Amino acid sequence: VLNRCTHVRVNGQRIPLTQKITQKIVDQCIQYGTGRDTLRCLALGTVDSPPDPRTMNLEDSSQFVLYEKDITFVGVVGMLDPPRAEVIPSIKECRMAGIRVIMITGDNKDTAEAIGRRIGLFGEDEDSTGKAFTGREFDDLPPEQQSDACRRAKLFARVEPAHKSKIVEFLQSHGEITAMTGDGVNDAPALKKSEIGIAMGSGTAVAKTASEMVLADDNFATIVAAVEEGRAIYNNMKQFIRYLISSNIGEVVSIFLVAALGIPEALIPVQLLWVNLVTDGLPATALGFNPPDLDIMDRPPRSAGESLISKWLFFRYMAVGSYVGLATVGAAMWWFLLYEDGPQISYYQLTHWMRCEIEPENFADLDCTVFEDTHPNAMALSVLVTIEMFNALNSLSENQSLLVMPPWKNIWLMSSIALSLSLHFVILYVEILATIFQITPLTLVEWFAVLKISFPVILLDEALKFIARNYIDGEIVCRTSIYEKPTKKRISHILFTIVMLTTLCVGYFYWLLKPYFPQLMHAIGKNPQSNPNSFHLHSRDDL
């Protein structure tokens, strides 16, 4: 407006607009726009002898210069539009989450920069050169420099709607995932072009139609909250899959081990159906109510091409699932071989149980009906149920320790675990149901054994989480490139951690099995002398 003014009205008098007066007006506008209140300044002017509106072509903006001439400057209006208090912490949170915030406005550049400093977009003493552009400055750059400007820019001022679409295109060409906000009809192309178009609740219907999301309260902090909620939903989905896959792998491993070792069935079909349909289902559903991880907004955004299950996660599934299977079969074998109130048979007799009646010399003083006892099934089923409840606790967070994210953070998960265990007690101690599921009530000693066998799954997953936090995800956050080759120091740290955790696991199992060493040696040593292959693994096909 000021550039098209030829006069200024002072004390009611219309006088020529000199360079000195123009500079004084500009300085005053800069003071208003960059001062404590950061006012948005609008210049007002009048045309004393306007042309006939019927002769004006208002559809062609290039003709406006012909009508906007000989204007008299009458004053400046300053409008106060302070940023909301929650914008400052929201921008800081975005920066920590690896989200880049770019301010695009139609305001004067000086005013926009002052607002940017107030909300934390720029540092208090940060030089904005090369980081703030007007629409005209951006247009004057060649395409290569425009692309480079979009890589480092934090602010675009005095922009037109076409600039927004061009900025989105450049950002997308850099592999960025863009979210654009807008409220007007002219914003619709940019909203449509960006991956996530966000329309203001007070915006036009056209803008809302072109967007994927409508911000009902027109609050930037709500966008940050939506990002956090989206990350939490994605993590909960991964934890749901992790829990079910690792549990099912454990069931498959247990069935395979029974067949490979040639021992009596540890789990029968009706028990597996009960675990899959009832026991697993309740905690798996409750995992959808997991709270967000404490560091969920401290992680960089995941790649758009990232797979749901990475190689590391698959290894974790296999490690936990393998232990579930080993523990389930081990509980049944413990009852046969080591339990003081059990039969305490030899390993050979257990793995060749189908020869009990045809090789009486190898099964002396042993009632063959012991292999039909339902105690081993009850032990295996109880370990499977208990270990999967512990596994559900592990699934409270992908990488956060239970010491940081305690179980009571998700009350629904605790309730579902309590209900699942209650249902297990019902089928275990109600006689008619125990008959249907072919199990027997357990004693207190047997329950202690169940807990000792099941609890290490928490230690195992805590160890895997420790490695993930410090050597997998932690490296991705700290390194400038996720493809950087691991250093010798990092490899040594990983090896040291693995050795330390292996030592702890061996120590735990030594403590667990030490009371049974005499029975274990006795069970292994009771193999018939006539059978040199007595300690080899056998399958039912060999029989």
Coordinates of C-alpha atoms in Angstrom, one line a residue:
V1 CA 0.0 0.0 0.0
L2 CA 2.7 2.4 1.0
N3 CA 4.5 2.0 -2.4
R4 CA 1.4 3.2 -4.2
C5 CA 0.8 6.2 -2.0
T6 CA 1.7 9.7 -3.3
H7 CA 0.4 11.8 -0.4
V8 CA -0.2 11.5 3.4
R9 CA -2.9 13.0 5.5
V10 CA -1.4 14.9 8.5
N11 CA -3.7 16.8 10.9
G12 CA -6.4 16.8 8.2
Q13 CA -4.1 18.2 5.6
R14 CA -3.1 16.2 2.4
I15 CA 0.6 16.7 1.9
P16 CA 3.1 15.0 -0.5
L17 CA 4.6 11.7 0.8
T18 CA 8.4 12.3 1.0
Q19 CA 11.1 9.7 1.4
K20 CA 11.7 10.9 5.0
I21 CA 8.0 10.4 6.0
T22 CA 8.0 7.0 4.2
Q23 CA 11.0 5.8 6.2
K24 CA 9.4 7.1 9.4
I25 CA 6.2 5.1 8.7
V26 CA 8.2 2.0 7.9
D27 CA 10.3 2.3 11.1
Q28 CA 7.1 2.7 13.1
C29 CA 5.6 -0.4 11.5
I30 CA 8.8 -2.4 12.3
Q31 CA 8.6 -1.2 15.9
Y32 CA 5.0 -2.3 16.1
G33 CA 5.6 -5.7 14.4
T34 CA 8.8 -6.7 16.3
G35 CA 8.0 -5.1 19.7
R36 CA 6.7 -6.7 22.9
D37 CA 3.2 -7.1 21.6
T38 CA 4.2 -8.2 18.0
L39 CA 1.3 -6.4 16.3
R40 CA 0.1 -7.3 12.8
C41 CA 0.2 -4.0 10.9
L42 CA -2.2 -3.0 8.1
A43 CA -1.8 0.2 6.1
L44 CA -4.9 2.3 5.2
G45 CA -5.2 4.7 2.3
T46 CA -7.9 6.5 0.3
V47 CA -8.4 7.4 -3.3
D48 CA -10.0 10.8 -3.5
S49 CA -11.1 10.5 -7.1
P50 CA -11.7 6.7 -7.7
P51 CA -12.5 5.5 -11.2
D52 CA -16.0 4.4 -12.2
P53 CA -16.5 0.8 -10.8
R54 CA -18.3 -0.1 -14.0
T55 CA -15.1 0.5 -16.0
M56 CA -13.0 -1.6 -13.7
N57 CA -11.9 -5.2 -14.5
L58 CA -11.8 -6.7 -11.0
E59 CA -11.2 -10.3 -12.3
D60 CA -7.7 -9.5 -13.5
S61 CA -5.3 -8.7 -10.6
S62 CA -2.7 -7.3 -13.0
Q63 CA -5.1 -4.4 -13.7
F64 CA -5.3 -3.3 -10.0
V65 CA -2.2 -1.1 -10.4
L66 CA -4.1 1.1 -12.8
Y67 CA -6.8 1.7 -10.2
E68 CA -4.7 1.9 -7.1
K69 CA -2.8 5.1 -7.8
D70 CA -2.6 8.5 -6.3
I71 CA -3.5 7.0 -3.0
T72 CA -3.4 9.1 0.2
F73 CA -1.9 7.3 3.2
V74 CA -4.1 7.9 6.3
G75 CA -2.6 5.6 9.0
V76 CA -1.6 2.1 10.3
V77 CA -3.8 -0.3 12.3
G78 CA -2.0 -2.7 14.6
M79 CA -3.9 -5.9 15.5
L80 CA -2.8 -8.1 18.5
D81 CA -3.0 -11.8 17.8
P82 CA -0.7 -13.4 20.4
P83 CA 0.3 -17.1 20.1
R84 CA -1.3 -19.5 22.6
A85 CA 0.8 -20.4 25.6
E86 CA 0.8 -24.1 24.7
V87 CA 2.5 -23.5 21.3
I88 CA 5.9 -23.0 22.8
P89 CA 6.2 -26.4 24.6
S90 CA 4.5 -28.0 21.6
I91 CA 7.2 -26.8 19.2
K92 CA 9.8 -28.0 21.6
E93 CA 8.2 -31.4 21.8
C94 CA 8.0 -31.6 18.0
R95 CA 11.8 -30.9 17.8
M96 CA 12.5 -33.6 20.3
A97 CA 10.3 -36.0 18.3
G98 CA 12.2 -35.3 15.1
I99 CA 9.3 -33.3 13.6
R100 CA 10.3 -30.1 11.7
V101 CA 7.9 -27.2 12.0
I102 CA 7.8 -24.6 9.3
M103 CA 5.8 -21.4 9.7
I104 CA 4.0 -20.2 6.6
T105 CA 2.1 -16.9 6.9
G106 CA 0.9 -13.9 4.9
D107 CA 2.3 -11.5 7.6
N108 CA 5.1 -9.1 7.2
K109 CA 8.5 -10.9 7.4
D110 CA 9.8 -8.9 10.4
T111 CA 6.5 -9.5 12.3
A112 CA 6.6 -13.2 11.4
E113 CA 10.2 -13.5 12.6
A114 CA 9.4 -11.8 15.9
I115 CA 6.5 -14.2 16.4
G116 CA 8.8 -17.1 15.5
R117 CA 11.2 -16.1 18.2
R118 CA 8.4 -15.8 20.7
I119 CA 7.2 -19.3 20.1
G120 CA 10.7 -20.9 20.0
L121 CA 10.9 -21.5 16.2
F122 CA 14.0 -19.4 16.2
G123 CA 16.5 -19.0 19.0
E124 CA 16.5 -15.6 20.8
D125 CA 19.8 -14.6 19.1
E126 CA 19.6 -17.0 16.1
D127 CA 20.4 -15.5 12.7
S128 CA 17.4 -16.0 10.4
T129 CA 19.5 -15.5 7.2
G130 CA 18.8 -18.4 4.9
K131 CA 16.0 -19.7 7.2
A132 CA 13.3 -17.1 6.5
F133 CA 12.0 -16.0 3.1
T134 CA 9.3 -13.9 1.7
G135 CA 7.2 -15.2 -1.2
R136 CA 8.9 -12.8 -3.5
E137 CA 12.4 -13.8 -2.3
F138 CA 11.5 -17.4 -2.8
D139 CA 10.3 -16.7 -6.4
D140 CA 13.5 -14.9 -7.2
L141 CA 15.6 -18.0 -6.5
P142 CA 16.4 -20.6 -9.2
P143 CA 14.7 -24.0 -8.7
E144 CA 17.8 -25.6 -7.2
Q145 CA 18.1 -22.9 -4.6
Q146 CA 14.4 -23.1 -3.9
S147 CA 14.8 -26.8 -3.2
D148 CA 17.8 -26.1 -0.9
A149 CA 15.8 -23.3 0.8
C150 CA 13.0 -25.8 1.7
R151 CA 15.6 -28.0 3.3
R152 CA 16.6 -25.5 5.9
A153 CA 13.8 -22.9 6.0
K154 CA 11.8 -22.3 9.2
L155 CA 9.7 -19.4 8.0
F156 CA 8.0 -18.3 4.8
A157 CA 6.3 -14.8 5.0
R158 CA 4.1 -12.9 2.6
V159 CA 3.3 -16.1 0.7
E160 CA 0.5 -16.8 -1.7
P161 CA -1.5 -20.1 -1.9
A162 CA 0.6 -21.2 -4.9
H163 CA 3.7 -21.0 -2.7
K164 CA 2.3 -23.5 -0.2
S165 CA 1.8 -26.1 -2.9
K166 CA 5.3 -25.5 -4.3
I167 CA 6.8 -25.8 -0.7
V168 CA 5.0 -29.1 -0.2
E169 CA 6.3 -30.4 -3.6
F170 CA 9.9 -29.6 -2.7
L171 CA 9.6 -31.2 0.8
Q172 CA 8.1 -34.4 -0.7
S173 CA 10.9 -34.5 -3.3
H174 CA 13.3 -34.7 -0.3
G175 CA 11.5 -37.7 1.0
E176 CA 9.7 -35.8 3.8
I177 CA 6.2 -36.7 5.1
T178 CA 4.3 -33.4 5.1
A179 CA 1.4 -32.2 7.2
M180 CA -0.1 -28.9 6.0
T181 CA -2.6 -26.7 7.9
G182 CA -5.0 -24.3 6.3
D183 CA -8.5 -22.8 6.6
G184 CA -9.3 -21.0 3.3
V185 CA -10.5 -22.0 -0.1
N186 CA -7.1 -21.1 -1.6
D187 CA -5.4 -23.6 0.8
A188 CA -7.3 -26.6 -0.6
P189 CA -4.6 -27.5 -3.3
A190 CA -1.8 -27.6 -0.7
L191 CA -4.0 -29.5 1.8
K192 CA -4.9 -32.0 -0.8
K193 CA -1.3 -32.4 -2.0
S194 CA 0.3 -33.0 1.4
E195 CA 0.2 -36.5 3.0
I196 CA -1.8 -35.1 5.9
G197 CA -4.1 -32.1 5.3
I198 CA -5.2 -30.5 8.5
A199 CA -8.1 -28.0 8.2
M200 CA -9.1 -25.6 11.0
G201 CA -12.4 -26.1 12.6
S202 CA -13.3 -22.5 11.8
G203 CA -12.2 -22.9 8.2
T204 CA -14.2 -23.2 5.0
A205 CA -16.1 -26.3 3.9
V206 CA -13.8 -26.6 0.9
A207 CA -10.7 -26.7 3.1
K208 CA -12.3 -29.4 5.4
T209 CA -13.3 -31.5 2.4
A210 CA -9.7 -31.4 1.0
S211 CA -8.2 -32.4 4.4
E212 CA -7.7 -35.7 6.2
M213 CA -8.1 -34.2 9.6
V214 CA -10.1 -31.3 11.0
L215 CA -8.7 -29.4 14.0
A216 CA -11.9 -28.7 16.0
D217 CA -10.2 -26.3 18.5
D218 CA -7.8 -24.6 16.0
N219 CA -4.9 -25.4 18.5
F220 CA -1.5 -26.4 17.3
A221 CA -0.9 -28.4 20.5
T222 CA -3.7 -30.7 19.5
I223 CA -1.7 -31.8 16.4
V224 CA 1.2 -32.8 18.6
A225 CA -1.2 -34.7 20.9
A226 CA -2.6 -36.5 17.8
V227 CA 1.0 -37.4 16.7
E228 CA 1.6 -38.9 20.2
E229 CA -1.7 -40.8 20.1
G230 CA -0.9 -42.1 16.6
R231 CA 2.5 -43.4 17.7
A232 CA 0.9 -45.0 20.8
I233 CA -1.7 -46.8 18.6
Y234 CA 1.0 -48.1 16.3
N235 CA 3.0 -49.4 19.2
N236 CA 0.0 -51.1 20.8
M237 CA -0.7 -52.8 17.5
K238 CA 2.9 -54.1 17.4
Q239 CA 2.6 -55.3 21.0
F240 CA -0.6 -57.1 20.3
I241 CA 1.1 -58.9 17.4
R242 CA 4.2 -59.6 19.4
Y243 CA 2.3 -61.1 22.2
L244 CA 0.2 -63.5 20.1
I245 CA 3.1 -64.5 17.7
S246 CA 5.5 -65.2 20.5
S247 CA 2.9 -67.2 22.4
N248 CA 1.9 -69.2 19.4
I249 CA 5.5 -69.9 18.5
G250 CA 5.8 -71.3 22.1
E251 CA 2.9 -73.6 21.5
V252 CA 4.4 -74.8 18.2
V253 CA 7.8 -75.4 19.8
S254 CA 6.2 -77.4 22.6
I255 CA 4.4 -79.7 20.2
F256 CA 7.5 -80.1 18.1
L257 CA 9.6 -81.0 21.2
V258 CA 7.1 -83.6 22.4
A259 CA 7.3 -85.3 19.0
A260 CA 11.1 -85.0 18.7
L261 CA 11.7 -86.4 22.2
G262 CA 9.1 -89.1 22.0
I263 CA 7.6 -88.2 25.4
P264 CA 3.8 -88.4 26.3
E265 CA 1.7 -85.5 25.1
A266 CA 2.2 -82.4 27.3
L267 CA -0.8 -80.6 25.8
I268 CA -3.9 -82.1 24.2
P269 CA -6.0 -80.3 21.6
V270 CA -8.8 -79.2 23.9
Q271 CA -6.1 -77.5 26.2
L272 CA -4.5 -75.7 23.3
L273 CA -8.0 -74.5 22.1
W274 CA -8.7 -73.2 25.6
V275 CA -5.4 -71.3 25.8
N276 CA -5.8 -69.8 22.3
L277 CA -9.5 -68.8 22.5
V278 CA -9.9 -67.8 26.1
T279 CA -6.6 -67.4 28.1
D280 CA -4.7 -65.5 25.4
G281 CA -7.6 -63.5 24.1
L282 CA -8.3 -61.4 27.2
P283 CA -4.7 -60.0 27.7
A284 CA -4.3 -59.5 24.0
T285 CA -7.4 -57.3 23.8
A286 CA -6.3 -55.3 26.9
L287 CA -2.9 -54.5 25.3
G288 CA -4.8 -52.0 23.1
F289 CA -5.2 -49.9 26.2
N290 CA -1.4 -49.6 26.9
P291 CA -0.4 -46.1 27.8
P292 CA 2.2 -44.4 25.5
D293 CA 5.8 -45.1 26.2
L294 CA 7.5 -42.5 28.4
D295 CA 10.0 -41.7 25.5
I296 CA 7.5 -42.0 22.7
M297 CA 8.0 -38.3 21.7
D298 CA 11.8 -38.5 22.1
R299 CA 12.1 -40.9 19.1
P300 CA 12.6 -39.9 15.5
P301 CA 9.7 -40.6 13.1
R302 CA 9.7 -44.1 11.6
S303 CA 10.4 -44.5 7.9
A304 CA 7.3 -44.8 5.7
G305 CA 8.8 -48.0 4.2
E306 CA 9.6 -49.6 7.6
S307 CA 8.1 -53.1 8.0
L308 CA 5.9 -53.9 10.9
I309 CA 8.2 -56.7 12.0
S310 CA 11.9 -56.0 11.8
K311 CA 14.6 -58.6 11.9
W312 CA 15.4 -57.7 15.5
L313 CA 11.7 -58.1 16.5
F314 CA 11.5 -61.4 14.7
F315 CA 14.5 -62.6 16.7
R316 CA 12.8 -61.5 19.9
Y317 CA 9.6 -63.4 18.9
M318 CA 11.7 -66.5 18.3
A319 CA 13.7 -66.2 21.5
V320 CA 10.7 -65.7 23.8
G321 CA 8.6 -68.2 21.9
S322 CA 11.4 -70.8 22.1
Y323 CA 11.6 -70.4 25.9
V324 CA 7.8 -70.7 26.2
G325 CA 7.9 -74.0 24.4
L326 CA 10.9 -75.3 26.3
A327 CA 9.4 -74.3 29.6
T328 CA 6.1 -75.9 28.8
V329 CA 7.6 -79.3 27.9
G330 CA 10.2 -79.0 30.7
A331 CA 7.4 -78.7 33.3
A332 CA 6.0 -82.0 32.2
M333 CA 9.4 -83.7 32.1
W334 CA 10.2 -82.2 35.6
W335 CA 7.2 -84.0 37.0
F336 CA 8.3 -87.4 35.5
L337 CA 12.0 -87.1 36.2
L338 CA 12.7 -84.9 39.2
Y339 CA 9.6 -84.2 41.3
E340 CA 9.8 -85.9 44.7
D341 CA 6.2 -87.0 44.7
G342 CA 6.4 -88.0 41.0
P343 CA 7.5 -91.4 39.6
Q344 CA 11.1 -90.2 39.1
I345 CA 11.6 -92.5 36.1
S346 CA 14.7 -92.4 33.9
Y347 CA 15.2 -90.3 30.8
Y348 CA 15.2 -93.5 28.7
Q349 CA 11.9 -94.7 30.2
L350 CA 10.3 -91.3 29.5
T351 CA 11.4 -91.1 25.9
H352 CA 10.6 -94.8 25.2
W353 CA 7.3 -94.9 27.2
M354 CA 5.5 -96.6 24.4
R355 CA 7.7 -99.7 24.9
C356 CA 6.7 -100.0 28.5
E357 CA 4.6 -103.1 27.9
I358 CA 6.8 -104.8 25.3
E359 CA 10.1 -104.3 27.2
P360 CA 9.3 -105.1 30.8
E361 CA 13.0 -105.7 31.6
N362 CA 13.7 -101.9 30.9
F363 CA 10.6 -100.8 33.0
A364 CA 11.0 -103.0 36.0
D365 CA 8.7 -102.2 38.9
L366 CA 7.1 -99.4 36.9
D367 CA 3.3 -99.2 36.4
C368 CA 2.8 -98.3 32.7
T369 CA -0.3 -96.4 33.6
V370 CA 1.9 -93.6 35.1
F371 CA 2.3 -92.3 31.5
E372 CA -1.5 -91.7 31.5
D373 CA -1.3 -89.6 34.6
T374 CA -2.8 -86.1 34.1
H375 CA -0.3 -84.3 36.5
P376 CA 2.2 -83.6 33.7
N377 CA -0.6 -82.1 31.5
A378 CA -1.7 -79.9 34.4
M379 CA 1.9 -78.8 35.0
A380 CA 2.5 -78.1 31.3
L381 CA -0.8 -76.2 30.9
S382 CA -0.3 -74.2 34.1
V383 CA 3.2 -73.2 33.0
L384 CA 1.9 -72.2 29.5
V385 CA -0.9 -70.1 31.0
T386 CA 1.4 -68.5 33.7
I387 CA 4.2 -67.8 31.3
E388 CA 1.9 -66.2 28.8
M389 CA 0.5 -63.9 31.5
F390 CA 4.1 -62.9 32.3
N391 CA 4.6 -62.4 28.5
A392 CA 1.6 -60.1 28.5
L393 CA 3.3 -58.0 31.1
N394 CA 6.4 -57.9 28.9
S395 CA 4.1 -56.5 26.1
L396 CA 3.2 -53.5 28.2
S397 CA 6.0 -51.6 26.3
E398 CA 8.2 -52.6 23.3
N399 CA 11.5 -51.4 24.9
Q400 CA 10.7 -49.8 28.3
S401 CA 11.5 -51.9 31.4
L402 CA 8.8 -53.0 33.8
L403 CA 10.7 -51.0 36.4
V404 CA 9.9 -47.9 34.4
M405 CA 6.5 -48.9 33.0
P406 CA 5.0 -50.9 35.9
P407 CA 2.0 -53.3 35.2
W408 CA -0.5 -51.0 37.0
K409 CA -0.1 -48.4 34.2
N410 CA -2.6 -50.5 32.3
I411 CA -5.4 -51.5 34.7
W412 CA -7.2 -53.3 32.0
L413 CA -4.3 -55.6 31.4
M414 CA -4.1 -56.4 35.1
S415 CA -7.8 -57.1 35.2
S416 CA -7.6 -59.4 32.1
I417 CA -4.6 -61.3 33.6
A418 CA -6.5 -61.8 36.8
L419 CA -9.6 -63.0 34.9
S420 CA -7.5 -65.4 32.8
L421 CA -5.9 -66.9 35.8
S422 CA -9.2 -67.2 37.6
L423 CA -10.6 -69.1 34.6
H424 CA -7.6 -71.4 34.7
F425 CA -8.1 -72.1 38.4
V426 CA -11.8 -72.9 37.6
I427 CA -10.9 -75.6 35.1
L428 CA -8.2 -76.8 37.4
Y429 CA -10.1 -77.2 40.6
V430 CA -13.7 -77.8 39.5
E431 CA -13.8 -81.6 39.1
I432 CA -16.1 -81.9 36.1
L433 CA -14.1 -79.3 34.2
A434 CA -10.8 -80.9 35.2
T435 CA -12.1 -84.2 33.8
I436 CA -13.0 -82.5 30.5
F437 CA -9.6 -80.9 30.1
Q438 CA -7.8 -84.0 31.5
I439 CA -5.9 -82.1 34.2
T440 CA -5.4 -82.5 37.9
P441 CA -5.3 -79.9 40.7
L442 CA -1.8 -78.9 41.6
T443 CA -0.2 -78.8 45.1
L444 CA 1.5 -75.7 46.5
V445 CA 4.9 -77.3 45.8
E446 CA 3.9 -77.8 42.2
W447 CA 2.7 -74.2 41.9
F448 CA 6.1 -72.9 43.2
A449 CA 7.7 -75.0 40.5
V450 CA 5.4 -73.4 37.9
L451 CA 6.4 -69.9 39.0
K452 CA 10.1 -70.8 39.0
I453 CA 9.9 -72.2 35.5
S454 CA 7.7 -69.3 34.2
F455 CA 9.4 -66.2 35.7
P456 CA 12.6 -66.3 33.6
V457 CA 10.5 -65.2 30.5
I458 CA 10.4 -61.7 32.2
L459 CA 14.2 -61.8 32.7
L460 CA 14.7 -62.9 29.1
D461 CA 12.6 -60.1 27.7
E462 CA 14.1 -57.5 30.0
A463 CA 17.5 -58.5 28.7
L464 CA 16.3 -58.1 25.1
K465 CA 14.7 -54.7 25.9
F466 CA 18.0 -53.6 27.4
I467 CA 19.9 -54.5 24.2
A468 CA 17.2 -52.8 22.1
R469 CA 17.3 -49.6 24.2
N470 CA 21.1 -49.3 24.3
Y471 CA 22.3 -50.9 21.0
I472 CA 19.4 -51.0 18.6
D473 CA 17.0 -48.1 18.9
G474 CA 19.4 -46.0 20.9
E475 CA 22.0 -46.1 18.1
I476 CA 19.4 -45.0 15.6
V477 CA 18.4 -42.0 17.7
C478 CA 22.0 -40.9 18.3
R479 CA 23.6 -41.5 14.9
T480 CA 23.2 -39.0 12.1
S481 CA 22.8 -41.9 9.7
I482 CA 21.1 -45.2 10.6
Y483 CA 23.3 -46.9 8.0
E484 CA 26.5 -46.0 9.8
K485 CA 28.6 -49.1 10.4
P486 CA 28.8 -50.2 14.1
T487 CA 32.1 -49.3 15.8
K488 CA 34.4 -51.7 17.5
K489 CA 33.5 -50.1 20.8
R490 CA 29.8 -50.7 20.2
I491 CA 30.4 -54.3 19.2
S492 CA 32.4 -54.9 22.4
H493 CA 29.6 -53.4 24.5
I494 CA 27.1 -55.8 22.8
L495 CA 29.3 -58.8 23.4
F496 CA 29.9 -57.8 27.0
T497 CA 26.1 -57.4 27.6
I498 CA 25.4 -60.8 26.0
V499 CA 28.1 -62.5 28.2
M500 CA 26.8 -60.8 31.3
L501 CA 23.1 -61.8 30.6
T502 CA 24.1 -65.3 29.7
T503 CA 26.0 -65.6 33.0
L504 CA 22.9 -64.4 34.9
C505 CA 20.7 -66.9 33.1
V506 CA 23.0 -69.8 33.7
G507 CA 23.2 -68.8 37.4
Y508 CA 19.5 -68.7 37.7
F509 CA 19.0 -72.1 36.2
Y510 CA 21.8 -73.5 38.3
W511 CA 20.0 -72.2 41.4
L512 CA 16.8 -73.6 40.1
L513 CA 18.1 -77.1 39.2
K514 CA 20.7 -77.5 42.0
P515 CA 18.3 -79.3 44.4
Y516 CA 17.5 -81.8 41.7
F517 CA 21.0 -82.7 40.6
P518 CA 21.0 -86.1 42.3
Q519 CA 17.7 -87.1 40.8
L520 CA 18.8 -85.7 37.4
M521 CA 22.0 -87.7 37.4
H522 CA 20.1 -90.8 38.6
A523 CA 17.5 -90.4 35.8
I524 CA 20.2 -90.1 33.2
G525 CA 22.3 -93.0 34.7
K526 CA 19.4 -95.4 34.9
N527 CA 19.5 -96.2 31.2
P528 CA 19.7 -100.0 30.5
Q529 CA 23.2 -101.2 29.8
S530 CA 21.9 -103.2 26.9
N531 CA 20.8 -100.1 25.0
P532 CA 23.7 -98.0 23.9
N533 CA 21.4 -95.3 22.4
S534 CA 19.4 -94.8 25.5
F535 CA 20.2 -91.1 25.8
H536 CA 19.5 -90.3 22.1
L537 CA 16.5 -88.4 21.0
H538 CA 13.7 -90.5 19.6
S539 CA 10.5 -89.7 17.7
R540 CA 7.4 -91.7 17.5
D541 CA 8.2 -92.6 13.9
D542 CA 11.2 -94.5 15.2
L543 CA 8.9 -96.6 17.3

